PDB file of C-alpha atoms in Angstrom:
ATOM      1  CA  MET A   1      27.574  -9.618 -42.741  1.00  0.00           C
ATOM      2  CA  LYS A   2      26.844 -11.248 -39.478  1.00  0.00           C
ATOM      3  CA  ILE A   3      27.067  -7.732 -37.229  1.00  0.00           C
ATOM      4  CA  LYS A   4      24.118  -6.319 -39.997  1.00  0.00           C
ATOM      5  CA  ILE A   5      21.884  -9.289 -38.883  1.00  0.00           C
ATOM      6  CA  ALA A   6      22.627  -9.314 -35.295  1.00  0.00           C
ATOM      7  CA  LEU A   7      21.904  -5.672 -35.727  1.00  0.00           C
ATOM      8  CA  ILE A   8      18.774  -6.286 -37.237  1.00  0.00           C
ATOM      9  CA  MET A   9      17.439  -9.162 -34.972  1.00  0.00           C
ATOM     10  CA  PHE A  10      18.436  -6.790 -31.719  1.00  0.00           C
ATOM     11  CA  ILE A  11      16.283  -3.699 -33.411  1.00  0.00           C
ATOM     12  CA  CYS A  12      13.314  -6.122 -33.916  1.00  0.00           C
ATOM     13  CA  THR A  13      13.226  -7.498 -30.298  1.00  0.00           C
ATOM     14  CA  ALA A  14      13.801  -4.277 -28.691  1.00  0.00           C
ATOM     15  CA  GLY A  15      10.408  -3.325 -30.518  1.00  0.00           C
ATOM     16  CA  MET A  16       8.733  -6.511 -29.028  1.00  0.00           C
ATOM     17  CA  ALA A  17      10.116  -5.810 -25.329  1.00  0.00           C
ATOM     18  CA  GLN A  18       9.013  -2.028 -25.329  1.00  0.00           C
ATOM     19  CA  ALA A  19       5.349  -3.321 -26.753  1.00  0.00           C
ATOM     20  CA  GLN A  20       5.357  -6.000 -23.794  1.00  0.00           C
ATOM     21  CA  ASN A  21       6.303  -3.081 -21.165  1.00  0.00           C
ATOM     22  CA  ALA A  22       3.550  -0.828 -22.383  1.00  0.00           C
ATOM     23  CA  ALA A  23       1.033  -3.805 -22.004  1.00  0.00           C
ATOM     24  CA  ILE A  24       2.476  -4.615 -18.428  1.00  0.00           C
ATOM     25  CA  ASP A  25       1.613  -0.744 -17.763  1.00  0.00           C
ATOM     26  CA  THR A  26      -1.331  -1.184 -19.003  1.00  0.00           C
ATOM     27  CA  VAL A  27      -2.481  -3.809 -16.893  1.00  0.00           C
ATOM     28  CA  ALA A  28      -0.653  -2.066 -13.484  1.00  0.00           C
ATOM     29  CA  LYS A  29      -2.345   1.120 -14.368  1.00  0.00           C
ATOM     30  CA  LYS A  30      -5.714  -0.520 -14.450  1.00  0.00           C
ATOM     31  CA  ALA A  31      -5.093  -2.561 -11.046  1.00  0.00           C
ATOM     32  CA  ILE A  32      -3.535   0.242  -9.193  1.00  0.00           C
ATOM     33  CA  THR A  33      -6.635   2.746 -10.237  1.00  0.00           C
ATOM     34  CA  ASP A  34      -8.658   0.288  -8.479  1.00  0.00           C
ATOM     35  CA  LEU A  35      -6.987   1.670  -5.328  1.00  0.00           C
ATOM     36  CA  ALA A  36      -8.122   5.667  -6.055  1.00  0.00           C
ATOM     37  CA  PHE A  37     -10.349   5.389  -2.978  1.00  0.00           C
ATOM     38  CA  ILE A  38      -7.500   5.834  -0.803  1.00  0.00           C
ATOM     39  CA  THR A  39      -5.778   8.505  -2.350  1.00  0.00           C
ATOM     40  CA  GLY A  40      -5.854  11.877  -1.081  1.00  0.00           C
ATOM     41  CA  GLN A  41      -4.711  13.879   2.294  1.00  0.00           C
ATOM     42  CA  TRP A  42      -6.085  12.330   5.635  1.00  0.00           C
ATOM     43  CA  GLU A  43      -5.949  13.361   9.181  1.00  0.00           C
ATOM     44  CA  GLY A  44      -7.531  11.938  12.569  1.00  0.00           C
ATOM     45  CA  SER A  45      -7.198   9.965  15.264  1.00  0.00           C
ATOM     46  CA  GLY A  46      -6.492   6.143  16.090  1.00  0.00           C
ATOM     47  CA  TRP A  47      -5.240   3.888  18.934  1.00  0.00           C
ATOM     48  CA  MET A  48      -3.075   0.945  19.129  1.00  0.00           C
ATOM     49  CA  ILE A  49      -2.605  -1.405  21.967  1.00  0.00           C
ATOM     50  CA  GLY A  50       1.330  -1.884  22.914  1.00  0.00           C
ATOM     51  CA  VAL A  51       3.136  -4.526  24.064  1.00  0.00           C
ATOM     52  CA  ASP A  52       2.689  -3.458  27.576  1.00  0.00           C
ATOM     53  CA  GLY A  53      -1.008  -4.407  27.200  1.00  0.00           C
ATOM     54  CA  VAL A  54      -1.789  -0.576  26.818  1.00  0.00           C
ATOM     55  CA  ARG A  55      -3.926   1.452  24.876  1.00  0.00           C
ATOM     56  CA  HIS A  56      -2.511   4.637  23.065  1.00  0.00           C
ATOM     57  CA  GLU A  57      -4.121   7.239  21.291  1.00  0.00           C
ATOM     58  CA  PHE A  58      -2.453   9.217  18.879  1.00  0.00           C
ATOM     59  CA  THR A  59      -3.279  11.753  15.813  1.00  0.00           C
ATOM     60  CA  GLN A  60      -2.552  10.440  12.375  1.00  0.00           C
ATOM     61  CA  SER A  61      -2.172  11.827   8.978  1.00  0.00           C
ATOM     62  CA  GLU A  62      -1.930   9.998   5.416  1.00  0.00           C
ATOM     63  CA  ASN A  63      -0.891  11.718   2.038  1.00  0.00           C
ATOM     64  CA  ILE A  64      -1.648   9.250  -0.553  1.00  0.00           C
ATOM     65  CA  ARG A  65      -1.221   9.759  -4.434  1.00  0.00           C
ATOM     66  CA  PHE A  66      -0.541   8.209  -7.607  1.00  0.00           C
ATOM     67  CA  LYS A  67       3.195   8.300  -8.946  1.00  0.00           C
ATOM     68  CA  LEU A  68       4.805   6.904 -11.854  1.00  0.00           C
ATOM     69  CA  ASP A  69       2.207   7.475 -14.366  1.00  0.00           C
ATOM     70  CA  THR A  70      -0.364   5.951 -12.335  1.00  0.00           C
ATOM     71  CA  THR A  71       1.484   2.917 -11.753  1.00  0.00           C
ATOM     72  CA  ALA A  72       2.011   2.849  -8.200  1.00  0.00           C
ATOM     73  CA  ILE A  73       1.047   4.715  -4.953  1.00  0.00           C
ATOM     74  CA  LEU A  74       3.004   6.272  -2.570  1.00  0.00           C
ATOM     75  CA  ILE A  75       1.975   6.538   1.053  1.00  0.00           C
ATOM     76  CA  GLU A  76       3.079   8.956   3.653  1.00  0.00           C
ATOM     77  CA  GLY A  77       2.157   8.645   7.083  1.00  0.00           C
ATOM     78  CA  LYS A  78       2.467  10.503  10.387  1.00  0.00           C
ATOM     79  CA  GLY A  79       1.349   9.717  13.696  1.00  0.00           C
ATOM     80  CA  PHE A  80       1.632  11.968  17.046  1.00  0.00           C
ATOM     81  CA  ALA A  81       1.307  11.802  20.614  1.00  0.00           C
ATOM     82  CA  GLY A  82       2.062  13.713  23.583  1.00  0.00           C
ATOM     83  CA  GLY A  83       3.320  16.440  21.267  1.00  0.00           C
ATOM     84  CA  ARG A  84       5.996  14.025  19.623  1.00  0.00           C
ATOM     85  CA  MET A  85       6.332  11.942  16.145  1.00  0.00           C
ATOM     86  CA  VAL A  86       5.666   8.384  17.273  1.00  0.00           C
ATOM     87  CA  HIS A  87       5.066   6.972  13.574  1.00  0.00           C
ATOM     88  CA  ASN A  88       6.991   8.181  10.430  1.00  0.00           C
ATOM     89  CA  ALA A  89       6.326   5.588   7.422  1.00  0.00           C
ATOM     90  CA  MET A  90       6.109   5.215   3.715  1.00  0.00           C
ATOM     91  CA  ALA A  91       4.909   3.108   1.408  1.00  0.00           C
ATOM     92  CA  VAL A  92       4.505   2.329  -2.161  1.00  0.00           C
ATOM     93  CA  ILE A  93       1.917  -0.047  -3.774  1.00  0.00           C
ATOM     94  CA  ARG A  94       2.768  -1.598  -7.054  1.00  0.00           C
ATOM     95  CA  PHE A  95       0.617  -4.336  -8.711  1.00  0.00           C
ATOM     96  CA  ASN A  96       2.285  -7.606  -9.197  1.00  0.00           C
ATOM     97  CA  ALA A  97       0.929  -8.866 -12.303  1.00  0.00           C
ATOM     98  CA  THR A  98       2.860 -12.503 -11.740  1.00  0.00           C
ATOM     99  CA  GLU A  99       1.133 -13.089  -8.367  1.00  0.00           C
ATOM    100  CA  ASN A 100      -1.926 -10.994  -9.328  1.00  0.00           C
ATOM    101  CA  ARG A 101      -1.759  -9.316  -6.065  1.00  0.00           C
ATOM    102  CA  PHE A 102      -0.480  -6.008  -5.095  1.00  0.00           C
ATOM    103  CA  ASP A 103       2.760  -5.792  -3.193  1.00  0.00           C
ATOM    104  CA  PHE A 104       2.877  -3.327  -0.288  1.00  0.00           C
ATOM    105  CA  TYR A 105       6.566  -2.115   0.127  1.00  0.00           C
ATOM    106  CA  SER A 106       7.041  -0.530   4.061  1.00  0.00           C
ATOM    107  CA  PHE A 107       9.704   1.731   5.100  1.00  0.00           C
ATOM    108  CA  LEU A 108       9.584   2.869   8.771  1.00  0.00           C
ATOM    109  CA  SER A 109      11.701   5.745   9.908  1.00  0.00           C
ATOM    110  CA  SER A 110      13.612   3.341  12.338  1.00  0.00           C
ATOM    111  CA  GLY A 111      15.005   1.821   9.070  1.00  0.00           C
ATOM    112  CA  LYS A 112      12.817  -1.537   9.154  1.00  0.00           C
ATOM    113  CA  GLU A 113      11.294  -2.456   5.932  1.00  0.00           C
ATOM    114  CA  GLY A 114       9.320  -5.115   4.238  1.00  0.00           C
ATOM    115  CA  VAL A 115       7.363  -5.886   0.970  1.00  0.00           C
ATOM    116  CA  PHE A 116       3.816  -7.429   1.962  1.00  0.00           C
ATOM    117  CA  LYS A 117       1.231  -9.196   0.127  1.00  0.00           C
ATOM    118  CA  ALA A 118      -2.149  -6.674  -0.662  1.00  0.00           C
ATOM    119  CA  PHE A 119      -5.485  -7.402  -2.206  1.00  0.00           C
ATOM    120  CA  ILE A 120      -8.739  -5.783  -2.861  1.00  0.00           C
ATOM    121  CA  GLU A 121     -10.840  -7.671  -0.678  1.00  0.00           C
ATOM    122  CA  ASN A 122     -14.828  -6.518  -0.796  1.00  0.00           C
ATOM    123  CA  GLY A 123     -14.210  -3.307  -1.815  1.00  0.00           C
ATOM    124  CA  GLU A 124     -11.396  -3.106   0.892  1.00  0.00           C
ATOM    125  CA  LEU A 125      -7.560  -2.369   0.841  1.00  0.00           C
ATOM    126  CA  VAL A 126      -6.027  -5.484   2.868  1.00  0.00           C
ATOM    127  CA  TRP A 127      -2.424  -5.961   3.589  1.00  0.00           C
ATOM    128  CA  TYR A 128      -0.737  -8.882   5.440  1.00  0.00           C
ATOM    129  CA  LEU A 129       2.341  -8.404   7.375  1.00  0.00           C
ATOM    130  CA  ASN A 130       2.191 -12.183   7.660  1.00  0.00           C
ATOM    131  CA  GLU A 131      -0.337 -15.206   7.922  1.00  0.00           C
ATOM    132  CA  GLY A 132      -1.423 -14.031  11.496  1.00  0.00           C
ATOM    133  CA  MET A 133      -1.201 -10.449  10.945  1.00  0.00           C
ATOM    134  CA  LYS A 134      -3.171  -8.060   8.750  1.00  0.00           C
ATOM    135  CA  TYR A 135      -4.728  -4.468   7.935  1.00  0.00           C
ATOM    136  CA  THR A 136      -7.758  -3.291   6.789  1.00  0.00           C
ATOM    137  CA  VAL A 137      -8.595  -0.224   4.988  1.00  0.00           C
ATOM    138  CA  ARG A 138     -12.056   0.943   3.959  1.00  0.00           C
ATOM    139  CA  ILE A 139     -14.002   4.178   2.843  1.00  0.00           C
ATOM    140  CA  ASP A 140     -17.254   4.369   4.784  1.00  0.00           C
ATOM    141  CA  ASP A 141     -20.556   5.752   3.282  1.00  0.00           C
ATOM    142  CA  LYS A 142     -19.381   9.317   4.732  1.00  0.00           C
ATOM    143  CA  GLY A 143     -16.427   9.097   2.677  1.00  0.00           C
ATOM    144  CA  ASN A 144     -14.333   8.362   6.096  1.00  0.00           C
ATOM    145  CA  TRP A 145     -11.153   6.360   6.221  1.00  0.00           C
ATOM    146  CA  TYR A 146     -11.670   3.497   8.789  1.00  0.00           C
ATOM    147  CA  GLU A 147      -8.477   0.968   9.572  1.00  0.00           C
ATOM    148  CA  LYS A 148      -8.142  -1.575  11.551  1.00  0.00           C
ATOM    149  CA  GLY A 149      -5.108  -3.903  12.568  1.00  0.00           C
ATOM    150  CA  GLU A 150      -5.839  -7.282  13.480  1.00  0.00           C
ATOM    151  CA  MET A 151      -3.686 -10.429  14.918  1.00  0.00           C
ATOM    152  CA  ASN A 152      -4.804 -13.814  14.248  1.00  0.00           C
ATOM    153  CA  MET A 153      -5.855 -16.009  17.438  1.00  0.00           C
ATOM    154  CA  GLY A 154      -6.442 -19.013  15.856  1.00  0.00           C
ATOM    155  CA  GLU A 155     -10.306 -19.244  15.656  1.00  0.00           C
ATOM    156  CA  SER A 156     -10.864 -15.315  15.573  1.00  0.00           C
ATOM    157  CA  TRP A 157      -8.929 -12.096  15.164  1.00  0.00           C
ATOM    158  CA  PHE A 158      -7.964  -9.646  17.917  1.00  0.00           C
ATOM    159  CA  GLN A 159      -8.060  -6.059  17.113  1.00  0.00           C
ATOM    160  CA  PHE A 160      -4.982  -4.334  17.812  1.00  0.00           C
ATOM    161  CA  PHE A 161      -4.922  -0.998  15.931  1.00  0.00           C
ATOM    162  CA  GLU A 162      -7.538   1.839  14.665  1.00  0.00           C
ATOM    163  CA  THR A 163      -7.785   4.969  12.636  1.00  0.00           C
ATOM    164  CA  ASN A 164     -10.830   7.205  11.545  1.00  0.00           C
ATOM    165  CA  LEU A 165      -9.462   9.654   9.297  1.00  0.00           C
ATOM    166  CA  HIS A 166     -11.145  12.463   7.081  1.00  0.00           C
ATOM    167  CA  ARG A 167     -10.170  13.884   4.031  1.00  0.00           C
ATOM    168  CA  LYS A 168      -8.589  17.147   4.426  1.00  0.00           C
TER     169      LYS A 168
END
C-alpha cells in the first residue's frame, strides 16, 4: 500500500514539475527573442588597443543564431589580422529568471572561459566582464552592428575596442 501511495505522489508531482518547466521556458523564450536584433551572419572590421597601448586592426565575423527551441543564443566569433586568426570565441546567452538578466557564457580558444552578466539597456545588448569593463552592441539605423568595449576609469569610460559589421 505504501508503494502505491508513493507511486501516485510521484506521478502527481512529476506533472507539476513539468508544468513549472514549461512556464520557465516560456519566460526564457520571450526574453531571448528580445535579442533577435543581434542574430544573423555579420562581417566587417574592428580595432582594439593592446596591452602595448597600440591600436591593432582586424577583420571580424560573427555567426549568431537561436538554439534550444529559442531559449538560448549561440555566438561564434572569429577575427583575423595579418592573414592569421587572432580571435576565436564562442558564447551562449541564456536568460536567468532568478536574477532577471541574461547570463553570457564565453569560451575562448585559449581555454579561458567565464560567465558574465548581460542586460538589454536602451535597446542595446550590454555585457559586463566585471564592474570595470563592459561591451555594448547596438544595431544602427542602417542595420549595421556597432560594438564597443570600454573600461571604467573612475569618472568616465575609456573605449579600447570597436567593431563595425554588416549582415552577410
